[in-house]
């Protein structure tokens, strides 16, 4: 078998094996879908008395997700793709944090509040698409199986650590999400 064809077959088998094992990014992608659903629910309109509670739940989950990416994903992304790519992703998170702070300060349902929510939705969805269509596939290709497994364990352990912190938001009818986080970058 020619060397090039052999390399292609090996790469295909490695990718097939990785897809059967699941991706170390499944946690992040599942969170993307949940965040998109929660954003869509808020944007499409809910009862005024539900607005504050649903917003608090959304923001707590988004903070958890951001912290998880910043701790586990972005340092790896900086090594593989360069600091500029990681910096751009981190800047998205900073902008989202600013929008979240404004949502917490403004009266729920106010036109300015609604404008911030729509901006947050647009930015978050674009950010998720960028990660899923460009950043995560690039990492899947660049990392070996051992590094991917290490990343899977790191994401899982970090998520559990963040969820177990003593001061957490309580979600009505659900498990605690996360304490208040501040920008540490």
Short mmCIF file of C-alpha atoms in Angstrom, two decimals:
data_model
loop_
_atom_site.label_atom_id
_atom_site.label_comp_id
_atom_site.label_asym_id
_atom_site.label_seq_id
_atom_site.Cartn_x
_atom_site.Cartn_y
_atom_site.Cartn_z
CA UNK A 1 0.00 0.00 0.00
CA UNK A 2 1.48 3.41 -0.95
CA UNK A 3 2.54 5.56 2.01
CA UNK A 4 0.02 8.33 1.27
CA UNK A 5 -2.92 5.91 1.06
CA UNK A 6 -1.77 4.19 4.26
CA UNK A 7 -1.67 7.57 6.04
CA UNK A 8 -5.19 8.39 4.82
CA UNK A 9 -6.52 5.03 6.05
CA UNK A 10 -4.85 5.44 9.44
CA UNK A 11 -6.27 8.98 9.81
CA UNK A 12 -9.74 7.72 8.87
CA UNK A 13 -9.52 4.88 11.40
CA UNK A 14 -8.36 7.25 14.14
CA UNK A 15 -11.26 9.61 13.39
CA UNK A 16 -13.73 6.71 13.30
CA UNK A 17 -12.42 5.43 16.62
CA UNK A 18 -12.73 8.91 18.15
CA UNK A 19 -16.29 9.28 16.93
CA UNK A 20 -17.27 5.92 18.42
CA UNK A 21 -15.78 6.93 21.77
CA UNK A 22 -17.60 10.21 21.68
CA UNK A 23 -15.95 13.55 21.61
CA UNK A 24 -14.28 15.16 24.60
CA UNK A 25 -16.27 18.22 23.49
CA UNK A 26 -19.67 16.58 24.07
CA UNK A 27 -20.06 18.40 27.40
CA UNK A 28 -19.50 21.77 25.72
CA UNK A 29 -21.71 21.01 22.73
CA UNK A 30 -24.53 19.79 24.99
CA UNK A 31 -24.23 23.05 26.93
CA UNK A 32 -24.37 25.00 23.65
CA UNK A 33 -27.69 23.35 22.78
CA UNK A 34 -29.14 23.98 26.25
CA UNK A 35 -28.04 27.61 26.20
CA UNK A 36 -29.52 28.11 22.73
CA UNK A 37 -32.84 26.64 23.91
CA UNK A 38 -32.91 28.87 26.99
CA UNK A 39 -32.03 31.96 24.95
CA UNK A 40 -34.72 31.16 22.39
CA UNK A 41 -37.31 30.68 25.15
CA UNK A 42 -36.50 34.07 26.67
CA UNK A 43 -36.39 35.84 23.30
CA UNK A 44 -39.68 34.32 22.15
CA UNK A 45 -41.43 35.69 25.22
CA UNK A 46 -42.36 34.30 28.60
CA UNK A 47 -44.69 35.45 31.33
CA UNK A 48 -43.33 38.54 33.12
CA UNK A 49 -43.27 36.77 36.50
CA UNK A 50 -41.03 34.04 35.03
CA UNK A 51 -38.61 36.43 33.35
CA UNK A 52 -36.19 37.12 36.24
CA UNK A 53 -35.92 33.46 37.31
CA UNK A 54 -35.36 32.17 33.78
CA UNK A 55 -32.81 34.90 33.14
CA UNK A 56 -30.90 34.02 36.33
CA UNK A 57 -30.83 30.36 35.28
CA UNK A 58 -29.57 31.25 31.80
CA UNK A 59 -26.84 33.52 33.13
CA UNK A 60 -25.68 30.97 35.71
CA UNK A 61 -25.39 28.28 33.04
CA UNK A 62 -23.60 30.65 30.67
CA UNK A 63 -21.11 31.55 33.43
CA UNK A 64 -20.47 27.85 34.08
CA UNK A 65 -19.94 27.22 30.40
CA UNK A 66 -17.60 30.19 30.00
CA UNK A 67 -15.49 29.24 32.99
CA UNK A 68 -15.23 25.65 31.74
CA UNK A 69 -13.98 26.79 28.33
CA UNK A 70 -11.58 29.33 29.81
CA UNK A 71 -10.01 26.84 32.18
CA UNK A 72 -9.84 23.77 29.96
CA UNK A 73 -10.24 24.68 26.32
CA UNK A 74 -8.60 28.05 25.70
CA UNK A 75 -5.12 27.23 27.04
CA UNK A 76 -5.12 24.18 24.75
CA UNK A 77 -6.45 26.25 21.86
CA UNK A 78 -3.65 28.79 22.37
CA UNK A 79 -1.04 26.01 22.12
CA UNK A 80 -2.57 24.38 19.04
CA UNK A 81 -3.95 27.34 17.06
CA UNK A 82 -2.07 30.28 18.52
CA UNK A 83 -2.77 32.95 21.07
CA UNK A 84 -4.71 35.16 18.65
CA UNK A 85 -7.46 32.55 18.17
CA UNK A 86 -7.71 31.97 21.91
CA UNK A 87 -7.75 35.72 22.53
CA UNK A 88 -10.65 36.22 20.10
CA UNK A 89 -12.67 33.53 21.86
CA UNK A 90 -11.89 35.10 25.25
CA UNK A 91 -12.97 38.52 23.98
CA UNK A 92 -16.35 37.02 23.07
CA UNK A 93 -16.64 35.83 26.66
CA UNK A 94 -15.77 39.27 28.00
CA UNK A 95 -18.46 40.87 25.82
CA UNK A 96 -20.97 38.24 26.97
CA UNK A 97 -20.08 38.99 30.62
CA UNK A 98 -20.72 42.68 30.04
CA UNK A 99 -24.10 41.92 28.47
CA UNK A 100 -24.98 39.57 31.34
CA UNK A 101 -24.16 42.29 33.89
CA UNK A 102 -26.40 44.72 32.02
CA UNK A 103 -29.24 42.17 31.93
CA UNK A 104 -28.96 41.81 35.71
CA UNK A 105 -29.03 45.60 36.21
CA UNK A 106 -31.85 46.55 33.84
CA UNK A 107 -35.53 45.94 34.63
CA UNK A 108 -36.53 42.59 33.11
CA UNK A 109 -38.61 43.04 29.98
CA UNK A 110 -37.64 46.70 29.48
CA UNK A 111 -36.84 47.55 25.82
CA UNK A 112 -33.14 48.09 26.68
CA UNK A 113 -33.12 44.76 28.51
CA UNK A 114 -34.68 43.07 25.47
CA UNK A 115 -32.04 44.66 23.19
CA UNK A 116 -29.24 43.29 25.41
CA UNK A 117 -30.83 39.85 25.43
CA UNK A 118 -31.05 39.80 21.62
CA UNK A 119 -27.42 40.93 21.37
CA UNK A 120 -26.35 38.23 23.82
CA UNK A 121 -28.26 35.61 21.82
CA UNK A 122 -26.64 36.69 18.54
CA UNK A 123 -23.16 36.72 20.02
CA UNK A 124 -23.55 33.40 21.87
CA UNK A 125 -24.96 31.55 18.85
CA UNK A 126 -22.21 32.91 16.56
CA UNK A 127 -19.60 31.97 19.19
CA UNK A 128 -20.99 28.42 19.48
CA UNK A 129 -21.03 28.00 15.70
CA UNK A 130 -17.44 29.23 15.41
CA UNK A 131 -16.33 26.73 18.05
CA UNK A 132 -18.26 23.79 16.64
CA UNK A 133 -17.44 24.41 12.97
CA UNK A 134 -13.83 25.55 13.23
CA UNK A 135 -12.14 25.44 16.63
CA UNK A 136 -13.25 22.05 17.98
CA UNK A 137 -12.68 20.13 14.71
CA UNK A 138 -9.21 21.68 14.50
CA UNK A 139 -8.42 20.45 18.02
CA UNK A 140 -9.79 16.97 17.20
CA UNK A 141 -7.36 16.74 14.30
CA UNK A 142 -4.37 18.24 16.10
CA UNK A 143 -4.55 16.27 19.35
CA UNK A 144 -3.64 12.64 19.80
CA UNK A 145 -5.95 10.15 21.53
CA UNK A 146 -4.21 10.50 24.89
CA UNK A 147 -4.51 14.30 24.85
CA UNK A 148 -8.18 14.05 23.90
CA UNK A 149 -8.85 11.64 26.75
CA UNK A 150 -7.00 13.95 29.16
CA UNK A 151 -9.15 16.83 27.93
CA UNK A 152 -12.34 14.79 28.42
CA UNK A 153 -11.36 14.02 32.03
CA UNK A 154 -10.32 17.63 32.66
CA UNK A 155 -13.61 19.03 31.32
CA UNK A 156 -15.64 16.56 33.37
CA UNK A 157 -13.67 17.11 36.59
CA UNK A 158 -13.69 20.90 36.21
CA UNK A 159 -17.42 20.91 35.55
CA UNK A 160 -18.03 18.84 38.69
CA UNK A 161 -15.74 21.11 40.72
CA UNK A 162 -17.56 24.24 39.54
CA UNK A 163 -20.93 22.70 40.30
CA UNK A 164 -19.87 21.66 43.80
CA UNK A 165 -18.73 25.10 44.95
CA UNK A 166 -20.34 26.13 48.27
CA UNK A 167 -22.08 29.31 47.08
CA UNK A 168 -24.23 28.33 44.13
CA UNK A 169 -27.31 29.57 42.39
CA UNK A 170 -30.30 27.37 43.10
CA UNK A 171 -32.44 26.62 40.10
CA UNK A 172 -36.09 26.09 41.01
CA UNK A 173 -36.80 22.39 40.71
CA UNK A 174 -33.23 21.62 39.71
CA UNK A 175 -29.69 21.12 40.89
CA UNK A 176 -27.39 24.01 41.78
CA UNK A 177 -25.70 25.61 38.79
CA UNK A 178 -22.85 27.84 39.86
CA UNK A 179 -21.68 30.59 42.16
CA UNK A 180 -21.31 34.13 40.93
CA UNK A 181 -18.17 34.34 38.85
CA UNK A 182 -16.16 37.41 38.02
CA UNK A 183 -13.84 37.95 35.11
CA UNK A 184 -10.42 36.58 36.03
CA UNK A 185 -8.65 37.01 32.74
#
